[in-house]
Amino acid sequence: MRVDRLLRPCLNWPAPLRVLAFLLVLALLWAPLAIPLSLLIPDPDWQSVVTLLVLYGQFIWLVRRWARVAHGEARPLASYGLVRSRNLSQGAIGFAVGAALVFAMFGLEILLGWANWLGPGIGFPRQVLDGLLVGLGIGFAEELLFRGWMLDELERDYRWNQALWGNALVFALLHFLKPLAEVLRTWPQFFGLVLLGLIMGLAKRATQGRLGLAMGLHGGLVGGYYWLNVGELVDFTQRVPDWVTGVDRNPLAGLVGLVFLTGMAGVLGWMGDRPVSEESAAVGN
């Protein structure tokens, strides 16, 4: 295939160059479809939805080709952690934990008098469904991209800890592409994004390379925040600075959120280490 000829020359490159080459090929495939679609669809919201769906469909197709051509994987998506075994149940648990964590953050702020509970409005049932769909969609898409394909590429060239931190930093940087004024105004969010990337990588390791828990956690955090923010369930009292509760109401951009995320990272790190120690003990016996 013509795409295979584009991919083969970069197979022996270092991991960062392989990642860049893959993304460049993906952009070359996407642009010829995205540009005319954006011109044909008048509604900006639908433009974004359709072009992103096309992009992700092409990503899944290309990543399957990549895994076969570059690494000889017979089951590409399974090699990235998208397997049937226990992924669904772990994803459901992860979503519940992620959403509960967001509500716990805001619940603590309410108890401390930093926020007020306003309660759901008339349209909240629809917002629950919207938040569920948005969370599941983002969790699936971003985790297959970052903790599935990209982390796998980095692990092939680097030690686990190096790959984990590199993946988390790339994840944060790509989510932090904005004008300099916005970067300076929302700088605490960068540390939250790095922690989030670490958490998702640790979740994958804690479940023996499966993506279900990471997808669920990511989706639950997004969904829970959607319900609270779009549903306008809480209002801040402004008794403490934004960097404590979160710049722009974003828990990732505040001290409270960073503390909660650090705790979750610690738990997942312990879970990831536990099977290794148990197996070692079994071998020793």
PDB file of C-alpha atoms in Angstrom:
ATOM      1  CA  MET A   1       0.000   0.000   0.000  1.00  0.00           C
ATOM      2  CA  ARG A   2       1.069   3.573  -0.639  1.00  0.00           C
ATOM      3  CA  VAL A   3       0.722   4.447   3.054  1.00  0.00           C
ATOM      4  CA  ASP A   4       3.021   1.546   3.951  1.00  0.00           C
ATOM      5  CA  ARG A   5       5.699   3.043   1.717  1.00  0.00           C
ATOM      6  CA  LEU A   6       5.387   6.290   3.675  1.00  0.00           C
ATOM      7  CA  LEU A   7       5.723   4.480   7.002  1.00  0.00           C
ATOM      8  CA  ARG A   8       8.573   2.045   6.293  1.00  0.00           C
ATOM      9  CA  PRO A   9      11.440   4.585   6.004  1.00  0.00           C
ATOM     10  CA  CYS A  10      10.911   5.786   9.581  1.00  0.00           C
ATOM     11  CA  LEU A  11      10.625   2.396  11.303  1.00  0.00           C
ATOM     12  CA  ASN A  12      14.199   2.483  12.615  1.00  0.00           C
ATOM     13  CA  TRP A  13      14.091   6.109  13.735  1.00  0.00           C
ATOM     14  CA  PRO A  14      14.154   7.030  17.458  1.00  0.00           C
ATOM     15  CA  ALA A  15      10.747   7.015  19.150  1.00  0.00           C
ATOM     16  CA  PRO A  16      10.216  10.826  19.140  1.00  0.00           C
ATOM     17  CA  LEU A  17      10.847  10.942  15.375  1.00  0.00           C
ATOM     18  CA  ARG A  18       8.583   7.934  14.789  1.00  0.00           C
ATOM     19  CA  VAL A  19       5.802   9.687  16.677  1.00  0.00           C
ATOM     20  CA  LEU A  20       6.264  12.884  14.657  1.00  0.00           C
ATOM     21  CA  ALA A  21       6.366  10.948  11.384  1.00  0.00           C
ATOM     22  CA  PHE A  22       3.185   9.076  12.258  1.00  0.00           C
ATOM     23  CA  LEU A  23       1.366  12.299  13.143  1.00  0.00           C
ATOM     24  CA  LEU A  24       2.571  13.926   9.920  1.00  0.00           C
ATOM     25  CA  VAL A  25       1.237  11.048   7.819  1.00  0.00           C
ATOM     26  CA  LEU A  26      -2.052  11.247   9.734  1.00  0.00           C
ATOM     27  CA  ALA A  27      -2.284  14.983   8.996  1.00  0.00           C
ATOM     28  CA  LEU A  28      -1.596  14.347   5.292  1.00  0.00           C
ATOM     29  CA  LEU A  29      -4.448  11.837   5.206  1.00  0.00           C
ATOM     30  CA  TRP A  30      -6.836  14.032   7.179  1.00  0.00           C
ATOM     31  CA  ALA A  31      -6.386  17.445   5.550  1.00  0.00           C
ATOM     32  CA  PRO A  32      -7.796  16.530   2.085  1.00  0.00           C
ATOM     33  CA  LEU A  33     -11.044  15.464   3.756  1.00  0.00           C
ATOM     34  CA  ALA A  34     -11.205  17.973   6.611  1.00  0.00           C
ATOM     35  CA  ILE A  35     -10.819  21.094   4.455  1.00  0.00           C
ATOM     36  CA  PRO A  36     -13.734  20.417   2.058  1.00  0.00           C
ATOM     37  CA  LEU A  37     -15.923  19.160   4.911  1.00  0.00           C
ATOM     38  CA  SER A  38     -15.352  22.387   6.850  1.00  0.00           C
ATOM     39  CA  LEU A  39     -16.398  24.349   3.753  1.00  0.00           C
ATOM     40  CA  LEU A  40     -19.497  22.245   3.112  1.00  0.00           C
ATOM     41  CA  ILE A  41     -20.817  22.257   6.699  1.00  0.00           C
ATOM     42  CA  PRO A  42     -22.008  25.744   7.734  1.00  0.00           C
ATOM     43  CA  ASP A  43     -22.488  25.077  11.466  1.00  0.00           C
ATOM     44  CA  PRO A  44     -19.132  25.485  13.323  1.00  0.00           C
ATOM     45  CA  ASP A  45     -20.134  22.981  16.012  1.00  0.00           C
ATOM     46  CA  TRP A  46     -20.979  20.309  13.455  1.00  0.00           C
ATOM     47  CA  GLN A  47     -17.793  21.157  11.559  1.00  0.00           C
ATOM     48  CA  SER A  48     -15.783  20.274  14.656  1.00  0.00           C
ATOM     49  CA  VAL A  49     -17.750  17.085  15.344  1.00  0.00           C
ATOM     50  CA  VAL A  50     -17.560  15.736  11.794  1.00  0.00           C
ATOM     51  CA  THR A  51     -13.906  16.613  11.173  1.00  0.00           C
ATOM     52  CA  LEU A  52     -12.869  15.123  14.535  1.00  0.00           C
ATOM     53  CA  LEU A  53     -14.789  11.923  13.793  1.00  0.00           C
ATOM     54  CA  VAL A  54     -13.045  11.683  10.423  1.00  0.00           C
ATOM     55  CA  LEU A  55      -9.678  12.334  12.088  1.00  0.00           C
ATOM     56  CA  TYR A  56     -10.190   9.648  14.693  1.00  0.00           C
ATOM     57  CA  GLY A  57     -11.485   7.130  12.185  1.00  0.00           C
ATOM     58  CA  GLN A  58      -8.330   7.686  10.146  1.00  0.00           C
ATOM     59  CA  PHE A  59      -6.192   7.420  13.278  1.00  0.00           C
ATOM     60  CA  ILE A  60      -7.624   4.007  14.156  1.00  0.00           C
ATOM     61  CA  TRP A  61      -7.092   2.793  10.580  1.00  0.00           C
ATOM     62  CA  LEU A  62      -3.545   4.178  10.422  1.00  0.00           C
ATOM     63  CA  VAL A  63      -2.503   2.920  13.853  1.00  0.00           C
ATOM     64  CA  ARG A  64      -3.577  -0.602  12.865  1.00  0.00           C
ATOM     65  CA  ARG A  65      -1.435  -0.355   9.734  1.00  0.00           C
ATOM     66  CA  TRP A  66       1.438   1.061  11.792  1.00  0.00           C
ATOM     67  CA  ALA A  67       1.368  -1.750  14.341  1.00  0.00           C
ATOM     68  CA  ARG A  68       1.408  -4.380  11.596  1.00  0.00           C
ATOM     69  CA  VAL A  69       4.066  -2.744   9.408  1.00  0.00           C
ATOM     70  CA  ALA A  70       6.340  -1.365  12.156  1.00  0.00           C
ATOM     71  CA  HIS A  71       6.061  -4.031  14.835  1.00  0.00           C
ATOM     72  CA  GLY A  72       4.510  -7.085  13.176  1.00  0.00           C
ATOM     73  CA  GLU A  73       1.495  -7.109  15.507  1.00  0.00           C
ATOM     74  CA  ALA A  74      -1.241  -9.495  14.365  1.00  0.00           C
ATOM     75  CA  ARG A  75      -3.826  -7.851  16.672  1.00  0.00           C
ATOM     76  CA  PRO A  76      -2.850  -4.166  16.707  1.00  0.00           C
ATOM     77  CA  LEU A  77      -5.548  -2.728  18.967  1.00  0.00           C
ATOM     78  CA  ALA A  78      -5.141  -5.561  21.461  1.00  0.00           C
ATOM     79  CA  SER A  79      -1.394  -4.889  21.578  1.00  0.00           C
ATOM     80  CA  TYR A  80      -2.186  -1.319  22.644  1.00  0.00           C
ATOM     81  CA  GLY A  81      -4.434  -2.499  25.497  1.00  0.00           C
ATOM     82  CA  LEU A  82      -7.834  -2.531  23.806  1.00  0.00           C
ATOM     83  CA  VAL A  83      -8.829  -6.086  24.684  1.00  0.00           C
ATOM     84  CA  ARG A  84     -12.143  -7.617  25.701  1.00  0.00           C
ATOM     85  CA  SER A  85     -10.914  -9.246  28.880  1.00  0.00           C
ATOM     86  CA  ARG A  86     -12.064  -7.176  31.898  1.00  0.00           C
ATOM     87  CA  ASN A  87     -11.814  -3.858  30.017  1.00  0.00           C
ATOM     88  CA  LEU A  88     -15.545  -3.164  30.180  1.00  0.00           C
ATOM     89  CA  SER A  89     -15.857  -3.782  33.922  1.00  0.00           C
ATOM     90  CA  GLN A  90     -12.655  -1.881  34.690  1.00  0.00           C
ATOM     91  CA  GLY A  91     -13.840   0.975  32.478  1.00  0.00           C
ATOM     92  CA  ALA A  92     -17.138   1.193  34.365  1.00  0.00           C
ATOM     93  CA  ILE A  93     -15.326   1.185  37.712  1.00  0.00           C
ATOM     94  CA  GLY A  94     -12.905   3.814  36.429  1.00  0.00           C
ATOM     95  CA  PHE A  95     -15.703   6.089  35.240  1.00  0.00           C
ATOM     96  CA  ALA A  96     -17.452   5.876  38.606  1.00  0.00           C
ATOM     97  CA  VAL A  97     -14.198   6.584  40.480  1.00  0.00           C
ATOM     98  CA  GLY A  98     -13.278   9.497  38.187  1.00  0.00           C
ATOM     99  CA  ALA A  99     -16.690  11.141  38.524  1.00  0.00           C
ATOM    100  CA  ALA A 100     -16.708  10.541  42.290  1.00  0.00           C
ATOM    101  CA  LEU A 101     -13.280  12.165  42.573  1.00  0.00           C
ATOM    102  CA  VAL A 102     -14.544  15.344  40.886  1.00  0.00           C
ATOM    103  CA  PHE A 103     -17.582  15.489  43.170  1.00  0.00           C
ATOM    104  CA  ALA A 104     -15.317  14.872  46.181  1.00  0.00           C
ATOM    105  CA  MET A 105     -13.135  17.848  45.188  1.00  0.00           C
ATOM    106  CA  PHE A 106     -16.104  20.164  44.937  1.00  0.00           C
ATOM    107  CA  GLY A 107     -17.703  18.613  48.023  1.00  0.00           C
ATOM    108  CA  LEU A 108     -14.630  19.490  50.084  1.00  0.00           C
ATOM    109  CA  GLU A 109     -14.733  23.046  48.771  1.00  0.00           C
ATOM    110  CA  ILE A 110     -18.403  23.306  49.757  1.00  0.00           C
ATOM    111  CA  LEU A 111     -17.639  22.027  53.275  1.00  0.00           C
ATOM    112  CA  LEU A 112     -14.841  24.598  53.606  1.00  0.00           C
ATOM    113  CA  GLY A 113     -17.155  27.392  52.498  1.00  0.00           C
ATOM    114  CA  TRP A 114     -15.305  28.002  49.236  1.00  0.00           C
ATOM    115  CA  ALA A 115     -18.284  27.021  47.082  1.00  0.00           C
ATOM    116  CA  ASN A 116     -22.066  26.797  47.316  1.00  0.00           C
ATOM    117  CA  TRP A 117     -24.273  23.938  46.153  1.00  0.00           C
ATOM    118  CA  LEU A 118     -26.934  25.220  43.753  1.00  0.00           C
ATOM    119  CA  GLY A 119     -28.540  21.940  42.749  1.00  0.00           C
ATOM    120  CA  PRO A 120     -29.650  20.617  39.356  1.00  0.00           C
ATOM    121  CA  GLY A 121     -31.897  22.602  37.030  1.00  0.00           C
ATOM    122  CA  ILE A 122     -34.707  21.491  34.732  1.00  0.00           C
ATOM    123  CA  GLY A 123     -32.384  20.439  31.914  1.00  0.00           C
ATOM    124  CA  PHE A 124     -30.040  18.397  34.094  1.00  0.00           C
ATOM    125  CA  PRO A 125     -31.223  14.916  32.960  1.00  0.00           C
ATOM    126  CA  ARG A 126     -30.202  15.804  29.390  1.00  0.00           C
ATOM    127  CA  GLN A 127     -26.892  17.169  30.686  1.00  0.00           C
ATOM    128  CA  VAL A 128     -26.239  13.878  32.476  1.00  0.00           C
ATOM    129  CA  LEU A 129     -26.547  12.021  29.167  1.00  0.00           C
ATOM    130  CA  ASP A 130     -24.433  14.612  27.349  1.00  0.00           C
ATOM    131  CA  GLY A 131     -21.729  14.426  30.016  1.00  0.00           C
ATOM    132  CA  LEU A 132     -21.720  10.641  29.857  1.00  0.00           C
ATOM    133  CA  LEU A 133     -21.280  10.651  26.072  1.00  0.00           C
ATOM    134  CA  VAL A 134     -18.639  13.396  26.118  1.00  0.00           C
ATOM    135  CA  GLY A 135     -16.698  11.667  28.886  1.00  0.00           C
ATOM    136  CA  LEU A 136     -16.782   8.249  27.239  1.00  0.00           C
ATOM    137  CA  GLY A 137     -15.846   9.689  23.848  1.00  0.00           C
ATOM    138  CA  ILE A 138     -12.898  11.714  25.127  1.00  0.00           C
ATOM    139  CA  GLY A 139     -11.734   8.937  27.436  1.00  0.00           C
ATOM    140  CA  PHE A 140     -11.730   6.358  24.645  1.00  0.00           C
ATOM    141  CA  ALA A 141     -10.149   8.604  22.021  1.00  0.00           C
ATOM    142  CA  GLU A 142      -7.397  10.185  24.102  1.00  0.00           C
ATOM    143  CA  GLU A 143      -6.390   7.045  25.959  1.00  0.00           C
ATOM    144  CA  LEU A 144      -6.075   4.952  22.807  1.00  0.00           C
ATOM    145  CA  LEU A 145      -3.944   7.737  21.324  1.00  0.00           C
ATOM    146  CA  PHE A 146      -1.743   8.640  24.301  1.00  0.00           C
ATOM    147  CA  ARG A 147      -1.608   5.577  26.559  1.00  0.00           C
ATOM    148  CA  GLY A 148      -2.249   3.056  23.794  1.00  0.00           C
ATOM    149  CA  TRP A 149      -0.178   3.927  20.740  1.00  0.00           C
ATOM    150  CA  MET A 150       2.156   6.723  21.936  1.00  0.00           C
ATOM    151  CA  LEU A 151       3.155   5.138  25.255  1.00  0.00           C
ATOM    152  CA  ASP A 152       3.828   1.867  23.439  1.00  0.00           C
ATOM    153  CA  GLU A 153       6.168   3.642  21.007  1.00  0.00           C
ATOM    154  CA  LEU A 154       8.070   5.325  23.838  1.00  0.00           C
ATOM    155  CA  GLU A 155       8.369   2.092  25.835  1.00  0.00           C
ATOM    156  CA  ARG A 156      10.083   0.426  22.878  1.00  0.00           C
ATOM    157  CA  ASP A 157      13.023   2.847  23.173  1.00  0.00           C
ATOM    158  CA  TYR A 158      13.042   3.949  26.821  1.00  0.00           C
ATOM    159  CA  ARG A 159      12.684   2.544  30.324  1.00  0.00           C
ATOM    160  CA  TRP A 160       9.195   2.495  31.790  1.00  0.00           C
ATOM    161  CA  ASN A 161       9.603   5.579  34.010  1.00  0.00           C
ATOM    162  CA  GLN A 162      11.133   7.593  31.173  1.00  0.00           C
ATOM    163  CA  ALA A 163       8.347   6.586  28.796  1.00  0.00           C
ATOM    164  CA  LEU A 164       5.697   7.390  31.415  1.00  0.00           C
ATOM    165  CA  TRP A 165       7.038  10.888  32.129  1.00  0.00           C
ATOM    166  CA  GLY A 166       7.685  11.625  28.467  1.00  0.00           C
ATOM    167  CA  ASN A 167       4.154  10.586  27.587  1.00  0.00           C
ATOM    168  CA  ALA A 168       2.668  12.716  30.375  1.00  0.00           C
ATOM    169  CA  LEU A 169       4.661  15.785  29.309  1.00  0.00           C
ATOM    170  CA  VAL A 170       3.627  15.433  25.656  1.00  0.00           C
ATOM    171  CA  PHE A 171       0.009  14.961  26.769  1.00  0.00           C
ATOM    172  CA  ALA A 172       0.162  18.153  28.843  1.00  0.00           C
ATOM    173  CA  LEU A 173       1.931  20.200  26.157  1.00  0.00           C
ATOM    174  CA  LEU A 174      -0.536  19.233  23.434  1.00  0.00           C
ATOM    175  CA  HIS A 175      -3.430  20.231  25.708  1.00  0.00           C
ATOM    176  CA  PHE A 176      -1.699  23.512  26.542  1.00  0.00           C
ATOM    177  CA  LEU A 177      -1.395  24.930  23.022  1.00  0.00           C
ATOM    178  CA  LYS A 178      -2.889  28.386  23.481  1.00  0.00           C
ATOM    179  CA  PRO A 179      -1.873  32.064  23.261  1.00  0.00           C
ATOM    180  CA  LEU A 180       0.926  33.114  25.622  1.00  0.00           C
ATOM    181  CA  ALA A 181      -1.410  35.323  27.669  1.00  0.00           C
ATOM    182  CA  GLU A 182      -3.665  32.315  28.318  1.00  0.00           C
ATOM    183  CA  VAL A 183      -0.675  30.117  29.156  1.00  0.00           C
ATOM    184  CA  LEU A 184       0.452  32.591  31.813  1.00  0.00           C
ATOM    185  CA  ARG A 185      -3.064  33.020  33.191  1.00  0.00           C
ATOM    186  CA  THR A 186      -3.821  29.308  33.473  1.00  0.00           C
ATOM    187  CA  TRP A 187      -0.309  27.977  34.224  1.00  0.00           C
ATOM    188  CA  PRO A 188      -1.390  25.806  37.220  1.00  0.00           C
ATOM    189  CA  GLN A 189      -3.380  23.681  34.786  1.00  0.00           C
ATOM    190  CA  PHE A 190      -0.164  22.425  33.181  1.00  0.00           C
ATOM    191  CA  PHE A 191       0.851  20.586  36.361  1.00  0.00           C
ATOM    192  CA  GLY A 192      -2.632  19.090  36.585  1.00  0.00           C
ATOM    193  CA  LEU A 193      -2.364  17.835  33.016  1.00  0.00           C
ATOM    194  CA  VAL A 194       1.030  16.248  33.719  1.00  0.00           C
ATOM    195  CA  LEU A 195      -0.424  14.515  36.772  1.00  0.00           C
ATOM    196  CA  LEU A 196      -3.406  13.371  34.732  1.00  0.00           C
ATOM    197  CA  GLY A 197      -1.089  11.879  32.123  1.00  0.00           C
ATOM    198  CA  LEU A 198       0.885  10.079  34.839  1.00  0.00           C
ATOM    199  CA  ILE A 199      -2.314   8.753  36.406  1.00  0.00           C
ATOM    200  CA  MET A 200      -3.551   7.283  33.140  1.00  0.00           C
ATOM    201  CA  GLY A 201      -0.207   5.625  32.449  1.00  0.00           C
ATOM    202  CA  LEU A 202      -0.159   4.173  35.968  1.00  0.00           C
ATOM    203  CA  ALA A 203      -3.739   2.952  35.500  1.00  0.00           C
ATOM    204  CA  LYS A 204      -2.663   1.045  32.398  1.00  0.00           C
ATOM    205  CA  ARG A 205       0.261  -0.550  34.239  1.00  0.00           C
ATOM    206  CA  ALA A 206      -1.909  -1.403  37.257  1.00  0.00           C
ATOM    207  CA  THR A 207      -4.222  -3.418  34.975  1.00  0.00           C
ATOM    208  CA  GLN A 208      -1.461  -5.337  33.160  1.00  0.00           C
ATOM    209  CA  GLY A 209      -1.516  -3.164  30.050  1.00  0.00           C
ATOM    210  CA  ARG A 210      -5.275  -2.922  29.564  1.00  0.00           C
ATOM    211  CA  LEU A 211      -6.779   0.474  28.713  1.00  0.00           C
ATOM    212  CA  GLY A 212     -10.213   0.030  30.284  1.00  0.00           C
ATOM    213  CA  LEU A 213      -9.416   1.581  33.672  1.00  0.00           C
ATOM    214  CA  ALA A 214      -7.528   4.512  32.132  1.00  0.00           C
ATOM    215  CA  MET A 215     -10.354   5.190  29.669  1.00  0.00           C
ATOM    216  CA  GLY A 216     -12.914   4.999  32.454  1.00  0.00           C
ATOM    217  CA  LEU A 217     -10.992   7.268  34.835  1.00  0.00           C
ATOM    218  CA  HIS A 218     -10.399   9.846  32.112  1.00  0.00           C
ATOM    219  CA  GLY A 219     -14.021   9.690  31.024  1.00  0.00           C
ATOM    220  CA  GLY A 220     -15.299   9.955  34.597  1.00  0.00           C
ATOM    221  CA  LEU A 221     -13.185  13.025  35.325  1.00  0.00           C
ATOM    222  CA  VAL A 222     -14.423  14.704  32.136  1.00  0.00           C
ATOM    223  CA  GLY A 223     -18.027  13.628  32.690  1.00  0.00           C
ATOM    224  CA  GLY A 224     -18.105  14.669  36.345  1.00  0.00           C
ATOM    225  CA  TYR A 225     -16.653  18.068  35.530  1.00  0.00           C
ATOM    226  CA  TYR A 226     -19.164  18.466  32.678  1.00  0.00           C
ATOM    227  CA  TRP A 227     -22.088  17.769  34.997  1.00  0.00           C
ATOM    228  CA  LEU A 228     -20.899  20.216  37.635  1.00  0.00           C
ATOM    229  CA  ASN A 229     -19.812  22.956  35.250  1.00  0.00           C
ATOM    230  CA  VAL A 230     -22.364  22.844  32.425  1.00  0.00           C
ATOM    231  CA  GLY A 231     -25.113  21.875  34.855  1.00  0.00           C
ATOM    232  CA  GLU A 232     -24.103  24.845  37.060  1.00  0.00           C
ATOM    233  CA  LEU A 233     -24.428  22.730  40.194  1.00  0.00           C
ATOM    234  CA  VAL A 234     -21.968  24.822  42.226  1.00  0.00           C
ATOM    235  CA  ASP A 235     -20.928  28.436  42.526  1.00  0.00           C
ATOM    236  CA  PHE A 236     -17.685  29.690  44.057  1.00  0.00           C
ATOM    237  CA  THR A 237     -17.748  32.155  46.965  1.00  0.00           C
ATOM    238  CA  GLN A 238     -14.405  33.795  46.026  1.00  0.00           C
ATOM    239  CA  ARG A 239     -13.183  33.448  49.633  1.00  0.00           C
ATOM    240  CA  VAL A 240      -9.912  31.993  48.381  1.00  0.00           C
ATOM    241  CA  PRO A 241      -7.876  32.739  45.238  1.00  0.00           C
ATOM    242  CA  ASP A 242      -8.628  30.931  41.977  1.00  0.00           C
ATOM    243  CA  TRP A 243      -5.325  29.069  42.175  1.00  0.00           C
ATOM    244  CA  VAL A 244      -6.720  27.219  45.214  1.00  0.00           C
ATOM    245  CA  THR A 245     -10.076  26.113  43.770  1.00  0.00           C
ATOM    246  CA  GLY A 246      -9.120  26.165  40.089  1.00  0.00           C
ATOM    247  CA  VAL A 247      -8.646  28.834  37.439  1.00  0.00           C
ATOM    248  CA  ASP A 248     -11.807  29.140  35.305  1.00  0.00           C
ATOM    249  CA  ARG A 249     -13.546  26.638  37.618  1.00  0.00           C
ATOM    250  CA  ASN A 250     -11.214  23.926  36.306  1.00  0.00           C
ATOM    251  CA  PRO A 251     -10.174  21.586  39.142  1.00  0.00           C
ATOM    252  CA  LEU A 252      -6.991  20.647  37.258  1.00  0.00           C
ATOM    253  CA  ALA A 253      -5.878  24.278  37.549  1.00  0.00           C
ATOM    254  CA  GLY A 254      -6.099  24.539  41.332  1.00  0.00           C
ATOM    255  CA  LEU A 255      -4.380  23.351  44.500  1.00  0.00           C
ATOM    256  CA  VAL A 256      -7.330  21.213  45.624  1.00  0.00           C
ATOM    257  CA  GLY A 257      -7.377  19.319  42.349  1.00  0.00           C
ATOM    258  CA  LEU A 258      -3.615  18.801  42.379  1.00  0.00           C
ATOM    259  CA  VAL A 259      -3.784  17.310  45.883  1.00  0.00           C
ATOM    260  CA  PHE A 260      -6.544  14.886  44.884  1.00  0.00           C
ATOM    261  CA  LEU A 261      -4.750  13.880  41.680  1.00  0.00           C
ATOM    262  CA  THR A 262      -1.500  13.315  43.576  1.00  0.00           C
ATOM    263  CA  GLY A 263      -3.343  11.000  45.947  1.00  0.00           C
ATOM    264  CA  MET A 264      -4.830   9.058  43.046  1.00  0.00           C
ATOM    265  CA  ALA A 265      -1.402   8.769  41.408  1.00  0.00           C
ATOM    266  CA  GLY A 266      -0.018   7.343  44.654  1.00  0.00           C
ATOM    267  CA  VAL A 267      -2.772   4.721  44.873  1.00  0.00           C
ATOM    268  CA  LEU A 268      -2.330   3.652  41.248  1.00  0.00           C
ATOM    269  CA  GLY A 269       1.446   3.548  41.658  1.00  0.00           C
ATOM    270  CA  TRP A 270       1.015   1.211  44.622  1.00  0.00           C
ATOM    271  CA  MET A 271      -1.432  -0.940  42.627  1.00  0.00           C
ATOM    272  CA  GLY A 272       1.041  -1.152  39.758  1.00  0.00           C
ATOM    273  CA  ASP A 273       3.878  -2.241  42.040  1.00  0.00           C
ATOM    274  CA  ARG A 274       1.824  -4.825  43.913  1.00  0.00           C
ATOM    275  CA  PRO A 275       1.556  -7.542  41.215  1.00  0.00           C
ATOM    276  CA  VAL A 276       5.331  -7.404  40.664  1.00  0.00           C
ATOM    277  CA  SER A 277       6.085  -7.972  44.340  1.00  0.00           C
ATOM    278  CA  GLU A 278       3.504 -10.760  44.589  1.00  0.00           C
ATOM    279  CA  GLU A 279       4.909 -12.561  41.552  1.00  0.00           C
ATOM    280  CA  SER A 280       8.438 -12.195  42.921  1.00  0.00           C
ATOM    281  CA  ALA A 281       7.339 -13.667  46.241  1.00  0.00           C
ATOM    282  CA  ALA A 282       5.685 -16.567  44.436  1.00  0.00           C
ATOM    283  CA  VAL A 283       8.843 -17.251  42.439  1.00  0.00           C
ATOM    284  CA  GLY A 284      10.908 -17.076  45.612  1.00  0.00           C
ATOM    285  CA  ASN A 285       8.679 -19.651  47.261  1.00  0.00           C
TER     286      ASN A 285
END
